């Protein structure tokens, strides 16, 4: 397997993630609860919600938490982006047995709620290190008529590893893998002004991710009959990952790009692919 060379900051961020005392529990009715001490996240994803996710922000609010008006940061808020997959050669061309990774980018979306932020000032509000906490959802919608599988049967033996089987007789209206994650940033941020509405800002660093849930969803027709299924399980997405991130903007509007420093899938359990996300953020809400 090829190893990405941009992994020097990864161990520090993954250490931060493993140091968070967090628990996740899946319940009936497609509900997932995540706890961080007194903070709680409730994720509801049922068939009657039209493939939506809900975060109970009131349960996440720590009444004693106050970052202060004098801390000018641009992490807290909502990120909306588009997902891409890059191969080991840093391009989006997938051929041969990996061709199923060709995505429908219009439906491969990423969104995050960055609920908490904290700034360690270096030069007042002009420069500092920003950290915090966010919850993110990344969807990878496949362009071709494929059925993704977490294991295959070879000579009567089960072989673990994500792959896909083609079936041109199936017409898909939805065919995606969705990853839910907790995010911890470590970003060096610069601002040109103390006034949040007039500040040009630039930040860069590493995002540590705990990918605690992956779900495979399909809606399709066979011989005119509609089918729908939703499978929670282990699709060999790496549990702990890290992304390099750059954020740049003016006022409350920010553009961002992030690139995976580690392959999306576990070593020897799937193709070597690196997620790339580009989008817009509304911060300082």
Tab-separated table of C-alpha atoms in Angstrom:
chain	number	residue	atom	x	y	z
A	1	UNK	CA	0.000	0.000	0.000
A	2	UNK	CA	1.173	3.504	-0.822
A	3	UNK	CA	1.582	5.744	2.254
A	4	UNK	CA	0.643	9.413	2.078
A	5	UNK	CA	3.641	11.540	3.007
A	6	UNK	CA	1.681	14.361	4.691
A	7	UNK	CA	1.294	12.598	8.032
A	8	UNK	CA	3.720	14.396	10.356
A	9	UNK	CA	1.026	16.208	12.408
A	10	UNK	CA	-1.348	13.251	12.471
A	11	UNK	CA	-0.178	11.457	15.618
A	12	UNK	CA	-0.612	14.531	17.801
A	13	UNK	CA	-4.177	15.101	16.668
A	14	UNK	CA	-5.117	11.430	16.937
A	15	UNK	CA	-3.729	11.499	20.477
A	16	UNK	CA	-6.104	14.358	21.258
A	17	UNK	CA	-9.001	12.355	19.901
A	18	UNK	CA	-8.179	9.258	21.912
A	19	UNK	CA	-7.900	11.448	25.010
A	20	UNK	CA	-11.509	12.624	24.690
A	21	UNK	CA	-13.710	10.653	27.047
A	22	UNK	CA	-16.515	10.035	24.548
A	23	UNK	CA	-19.066	7.297	24.081
A	24	UNK	CA	-21.472	6.495	21.269
A	25	UNK	CA	-24.520	4.278	21.471
A	26	UNK	CA	-26.887	3.259	18.689
A	27	UNK	CA	-30.515	2.779	19.662
A	28	UNK	CA	-33.684	1.614	18.022
A	29	UNK	CA	-35.417	3.902	15.564
A	30	UNK	CA	-32.129	4.890	13.911
A	31	UNK	CA	-31.030	7.054	16.851
A	32	UNK	CA	-27.397	7.546	17.888
A	33	UNK	CA	-26.417	9.256	21.147
A	34	UNK	CA	-22.901	10.616	21.707
A	35	UNK	CA	-21.739	11.845	25.120
A	36	UNK	CA	-18.830	14.110	26.155
A	37	UNK	CA	-19.204	14.379	29.903
A	38	UNK	CA	-22.123	16.796	30.340
A	39	UNK	CA	-22.491	17.384	26.594
A	40	UNK	CA	-24.730	15.184	24.448
A	41	UNK	CA	-25.381	14.839	20.720
A	42	UNK	CA	-28.531	13.105	19.478
A	43	UNK	CA	-28.552	11.995	15.824
A	44	UNK	CA	-31.894	10.798	14.386
A	45	UNK	CA	-32.015	9.294	10.917
A	46	UNK	CA	-35.218	7.490	10.105
A	47	UNK	CA	-37.036	6.634	6.904
A	48	UNK	CA	-39.796	9.116	7.747
A	49	UNK	CA	-37.299	12.012	7.812
A	50	UNK	CA	-36.349	11.810	4.128
A	51	UNK	CA	-32.730	10.854	4.815
A	52	UNK	CA	-32.074	13.693	7.246
A	53	UNK	CA	-29.933	13.979	10.358
A	54	UNK	CA	-30.822	15.986	13.444
A	55	UNK	CA	-28.518	17.312	16.121
A	56	UNK	CA	-30.061	18.432	19.410
A	57	UNK	CA	-27.947	21.540	19.925
A	58	UNK	CA	-29.717	22.426	23.178
A	59	UNK	CA	-28.337	19.248	24.739
A	60	UNK	CA	-24.845	20.234	23.560
A	61	UNK	CA	-24.820	23.675	25.173
A	62	UNK	CA	-22.774	24.036	28.332
A	63	UNK	CA	-24.390	26.941	30.190
A	64	UNK	CA	-21.063	27.833	31.807
A	65	UNK	CA	-19.310	27.990	28.426
A	66	UNK	CA	-18.547	31.514	27.151
A	67	UNK	CA	-15.729	32.068	24.674
A	68	UNK	CA	-15.927	35.815	25.281
A	69	UNK	CA	-16.523	38.688	22.875
A	70	UNK	CA	-12.785	39.353	22.679
A	71	UNK	CA	-12.000	35.976	21.083
A	72	UNK	CA	-12.198	36.448	17.323
A	73	UNK	CA	-12.356	32.967	15.754
A	74	UNK	CA	-13.865	31.429	12.628
A	75	UNK	CA	-14.426	27.768	13.494
A	76	UNK	CA	-17.819	27.803	15.211
A	77	UNK	CA	-20.770	27.674	12.813
A	78	UNK	CA	-21.855	25.516	9.885
A	79	UNK	CA	-19.689	24.078	7.081
A	80	UNK	CA	-21.253	22.977	3.768
A	81	UNK	CA	-19.102	21.298	1.126
A	82	UNK	CA	-18.765	18.842	-1.737
A	83	UNK	CA	-16.830	15.585	-1.368
A	84	UNK	CA	-14.317	14.194	-3.848
A	85	UNK	CA	-12.109	11.104	-3.728
A	86	UNK	CA	-8.467	11.138	-4.816
A	87	UNK	CA	-6.353	8.097	-5.626
A	88	UNK	CA	-2.730	7.529	-4.612
A	89	UNK	CA	-1.624	9.635	-7.608
A	90	UNK	CA	-3.711	12.583	-6.361
A	91	UNK	CA	-6.213	12.515	-9.204
A	92	UNK	CA	-9.874	11.519	-9.491
A	93	UNK	CA	-9.532	8.897	-12.228
A	94	UNK	CA	-10.416	5.432	-10.983
A	95	UNK	CA	-9.965	2.481	-13.307
A	96	UNK	CA	-10.231	-1.293	-13.218
A	97	UNK	CA	-11.473	-2.790	-9.956
A	98	UNK	CA	-11.590	0.679	-8.353
A	99	UNK	CA	-13.817	2.243	-11.045
A	100	UNK	CA	-16.862	1.955	-8.754
A	101	UNK	CA	-15.422	4.844	-6.697
A	102	UNK	CA	-16.486	7.326	-9.380
A	103	UNK	CA	-18.800	9.705	-7.498
A	104	UNK	CA	-21.875	11.737	-8.312
A	105	UNK	CA	-20.449	14.939	-6.860
A	106	UNK	CA	-23.750	16.827	-6.924
A	107	UNK	CA	-25.004	14.371	-4.297
A	108	UNK	CA	-21.745	13.713	-2.447
A	109	UNK	CA	-22.112	16.361	0.214
A	110	UNK	CA	-20.412	17.218	3.484
A	111	UNK	CA	-21.866	19.285	6.274
A	112	UNK	CA	-20.687	19.982	9.783
A	113	UNK	CA	-21.975	21.725	12.876
A	114	UNK	CA	-18.994	23.214	14.707
A	115	UNK	CA	-20.600	23.834	18.076
A	116	UNK	CA	-17.614	24.824	20.228
A	117	UNK	CA	-14.441	26.828	19.700
A	118	UNK	CA	-11.572	28.130	21.827
A	119	UNK	CA	-8.675	30.382	20.893
A	120	UNK	CA	-5.214	30.471	22.425
A	121	UNK	CA	-4.006	33.980	21.673
A	122	UNK	CA	-0.496	34.590	20.387
A	123	UNK	CA	-0.795	38.226	19.261
A	124	UNK	CA	-4.127	39.446	20.596
A	125	UNK	CA	-6.918	38.700	18.135
A	126	UNK	CA	-4.521	38.974	15.204
A	127	UNK	CA	-2.919	35.543	15.598
A	128	UNK	CA	-3.700	32.484	17.644
A	129	UNK	CA	-4.305	28.754	17.800
A	130	UNK	CA	-7.934	27.675	17.449
A	131	UNK	CA	-9.395	24.398	18.665
A	132	UNK	CA	-12.927	23.205	19.340
A	133	UNK	CA	-15.417	20.456	18.568
A	134	UNK	CA	-17.739	19.652	15.681
A	135	UNK	CA	-20.014	16.931	14.328
A	136	UNK	CA	-19.843	16.123	10.610
A	137	UNK	CA	-21.607	14.011	8.003
A	138	UNK	CA	-19.882	13.003	4.747
A	139	UNK	CA	-21.842	11.306	1.963
A	140	UNK	CA	-20.240	9.504	-0.974
A	141	UNK	CA	-22.840	8.832	-3.696
A	142	UNK	CA	-21.755	6.375	-6.377
A	143	UNK	CA	-22.387	7.210	-10.016
A	144	UNK	CA	-22.585	3.653	-11.360
A	145	UNK	CA	-25.115	0.904	-10.616
A	146	UNK	CA	-23.060	-0.907	-7.996
A	147	UNK	CA	-23.806	-2.681	-4.739
A	148	UNK	CA	-21.206	-1.939	-2.083
A	149	UNK	CA	-20.251	-4.852	0.155
A	150	UNK	CA	-18.136	-5.048	3.300
A	151	UNK	CA	-16.937	-8.593	2.584
A	152	UNK	CA	-16.880	-11.146	-0.222
A	153	UNK	CA	-16.962	-14.930	-0.418
A	154	UNK	CA	-13.857	-16.422	-2.045
A	155	UNK	CA	-13.532	-20.217	-2.326
A	156	UNK	CA	-16.015	-20.634	0.489
A	157	UNK	CA	-14.120	-18.254	2.781
A	158	UNK	CA	-15.283	-14.796	3.875
A	159	UNK	CA	-12.763	-12.107	2.958
A	160	UNK	CA	-13.196	-8.811	4.820
A	161	UNK	CA	-12.761	-5.676	2.736
A	162	UNK	CA	-14.958	-3.121	0.993
A	163	UNK	CA	-15.667	-3.693	-2.694
A	164	UNK	CA	-18.564	-3.354	-5.127
A	165	UNK	CA	-20.479	-5.571	-7.552
A	166	UNK	CA	-22.005	-4.154	-10.738
A	167	UNK	CA	-25.657	-4.789	-11.626
A	168	UNK	CA	-26.966	-2.942	-14.692
A	169	UNK	CA	-30.471	-4.349	-14.149
A	170	UNK	CA	-30.911	-2.108	-11.083
A	171	UNK	CA	-31.950	1.543	-11.439
A	172	UNK	CA	-30.743	3.537	-8.422
A	173	UNK	CA	-32.260	6.765	-7.128
A	174	UNK	CA	-29.951	6.688	-4.089
A	175	UNK	CA	-26.738	4.743	-3.599
A	176	UNK	CA	-24.369	6.186	-1.030
A	177	UNK	CA	-22.058	5.537	1.890
A	178	UNK	CA	-22.384	8.038	4.718
A	179	UNK	CA	-19.774	8.575	7.435
A	180	UNK	CA	-20.575	10.381	10.707
A	181	UNK	CA	-17.673	11.861	12.624
A	182	UNK	CA	-16.595	13.983	15.560
A	183	UNK	CA	-14.033	16.638	14.657
A	184	UNK	CA	-11.302	18.334	16.708
A	185	UNK	CA	-9.385	21.158	14.957
A	186	UNK	CA	-5.923	22.521	15.670
A	187	UNK	CA	-5.612	25.601	13.450
A	188	UNK	CA	-3.251	28.573	13.328
A	189	UNK	CA	-5.465	31.575	12.536
A	190	UNK	CA	-4.630	35.127	11.439
A	191	UNK	CA	-6.994	38.135	11.381
A	192	UNK	CA	-6.377	41.566	9.870
A	193	UNK	CA	-8.783	43.411	12.187
A	194	UNK	CA	-10.318	43.181	15.643
A	195	UNK	CA	-13.722	43.900	14.071
A	196	UNK	CA	-15.267	40.536	13.142
A	197	UNK	CA	-17.359	42.098	10.352
A	198	UNK	CA	-14.323	43.715	8.703
A	199	UNK	CA	-11.637	41.115	9.293
A	200	UNK	CA	-9.941	39.183	6.521
A	201	UNK	CA	-8.994	35.847	8.070
A	202	UNK	CA	-6.763	32.929	7.138
A	203	UNK	CA	-6.197	29.702	9.043
A	204	UNK	CA	-4.564	26.350	8.428
A	205	UNK	CA	-3.790	23.187	10.319
A	206	UNK	CA	-5.080	19.712	11.036
A	207	UNK	CA	-8.521	18.298	11.825
A	208	UNK	CA	-8.664	15.074	13.828
A	209	UNK	CA	-11.712	12.871	13.172
A	210	UNK	CA	-13.362	10.024	15.037
A	211	UNK	CA	-15.455	8.228	12.401
A	212	UNK	CA	-17.875	6.492	14.735
A	213	UNK	CA	-20.630	5.463	12.296
A	214	UNK	CA	-20.929	4.391	8.649
A	215	UNK	CA	-24.212	3.644	6.916
A	216	UNK	CA	-24.890	2.325	3.404
A	217	UNK	CA	-28.186	3.479	1.844
A	218	UNK	CA	-29.912	2.411	-1.347
A	219	UNK	CA	-33.155	3.267	-3.123
A	220	UNK	CA	-33.704	1.425	-6.382
A	221	UNK	CA	-36.117	-0.286	-8.744
A	222	UNK	CA	-36.056	-3.855	-10.035
A	223	UNK	CA	-38.603	-4.829	-12.696
A	224	UNK	CA	-40.676	-1.784	-11.784
A	225	UNK	CA	-40.783	-2.575	-8.052
A	226	UNK	CA	-39.376	0.007	-5.629
A	227	UNK	CA	-36.930	-1.110	-2.942
A	228	UNK	CA	-35.180	0.686	-0.112
A	229	UNK	CA	-32.608	-0.555	2.367
A	230	UNK	CA	-30.324	0.949	4.950
A	231	UNK	CA	-27.420	-0.981	6.474
A	232	UNK	CA	-25.458	0.151	9.508
A	233	UNK	CA	-22.193	-1.638	9.912
A	234	UNK	CA	-18.475	-1.756	9.453
A	235	UNK	CA	-17.583	-0.761	5.909
A	236	UNK	CA	-13.923	-0.577	6.914
A	237	UNK	CA	-13.795	3.208	7.151
A	238	UNK	CA	-10.804	4.151	9.290
A	239	UNK	CA	-11.903	4.837	12.899
A	240	UNK	CA	-9.427	7.680	13.462
A	241	UNK	CA	-8.349	9.946	10.638
A	242	UNK	CA	-6.878	13.403	10.076
A	243	UNK	CA	-7.315	16.085	7.432
A	244	UNK	CA	-5.185	19.056	6.451
A	245	UNK	CA	-7.420	22.144	6.339
A	246	UNK	CA	-7.180	25.692	4.986
A	247	UNK	CA	-9.866	28.318	5.696
A	248	UNK	CA	-9.931	31.827	4.208
A	249	UNK	CA	-12.609	34.495	4.235
A	250	UNK	CA	-13.941	37.907	5.131
A	251	UNK	CA	-16.342	38.678	7.958
A	252	UNK	CA	-18.591	35.719	8.712
A	253	UNK	CA	-18.158	34.107	5.278
A	254	UNK	CA	-15.379	31.542	4.890
A	255	UNK	CA	-14.204	29.270	2.083
A	256	UNK	CA	-12.486	26.050	3.109
A	257	UNK	CA	-10.704	23.030	1.687
A	258	UNK	CA	-9.595	19.897	3.502
A	259	UNK	CA	-7.644	16.869	2.333
A	260	UNK	CA	-7.253	13.491	4.004
A	261	UNK	CA	-3.797	12.743	5.370
A	262	UNK	CA	-4.775	9.089	5.756
A	263	UNK	CA	-6.662	6.790	3.403
A	264	UNK	CA	-10.439	6.737	3.920
A	265	UNK	CA	-10.443	2.957	4.370
A	266	UNK	CA	-8.410	0.777	6.712
A	267	UNK	CA	-5.118	-0.599	5.423
A	268	UNK	CA	-5.596	-3.727	3.298
A	269	UNK	CA	-9.388	-3.481	3.720
A	270	UNK	CA	-10.195	-1.253	0.765
A	271	UNK	CA	-8.842	0.903	-2.070
A	272	UNK	CA	-6.323	3.600	-1.237
A	273	UNK	CA	-8.399	6.767	-1.551
A	274	UNK	CA	-8.106	10.153	0.118
A	275	UNK	CA	-11.137	12.392	0.727
A	276	UNK	CA	-11.061	15.977	-0.514
A	277	UNK	CA	-13.753	18.465	0.528
A	278	UNK	CA	-14.268	22.048	-0.646
A	279	UNK	CA	-17.020	24.355	0.475
A	280	UNK	CA	-18.287	27.391	2.329
A	281	UNK	CA	-18.700	28.083	6.051
A	282	UNK	CA	-20.894	30.480	7.994
A	283	UNK	CA	-19.045	31.263	11.221
A	284	UNK	CA	-19.426	33.296	14.412
A	285	UNK	CA	-23.082	32.451	14.829
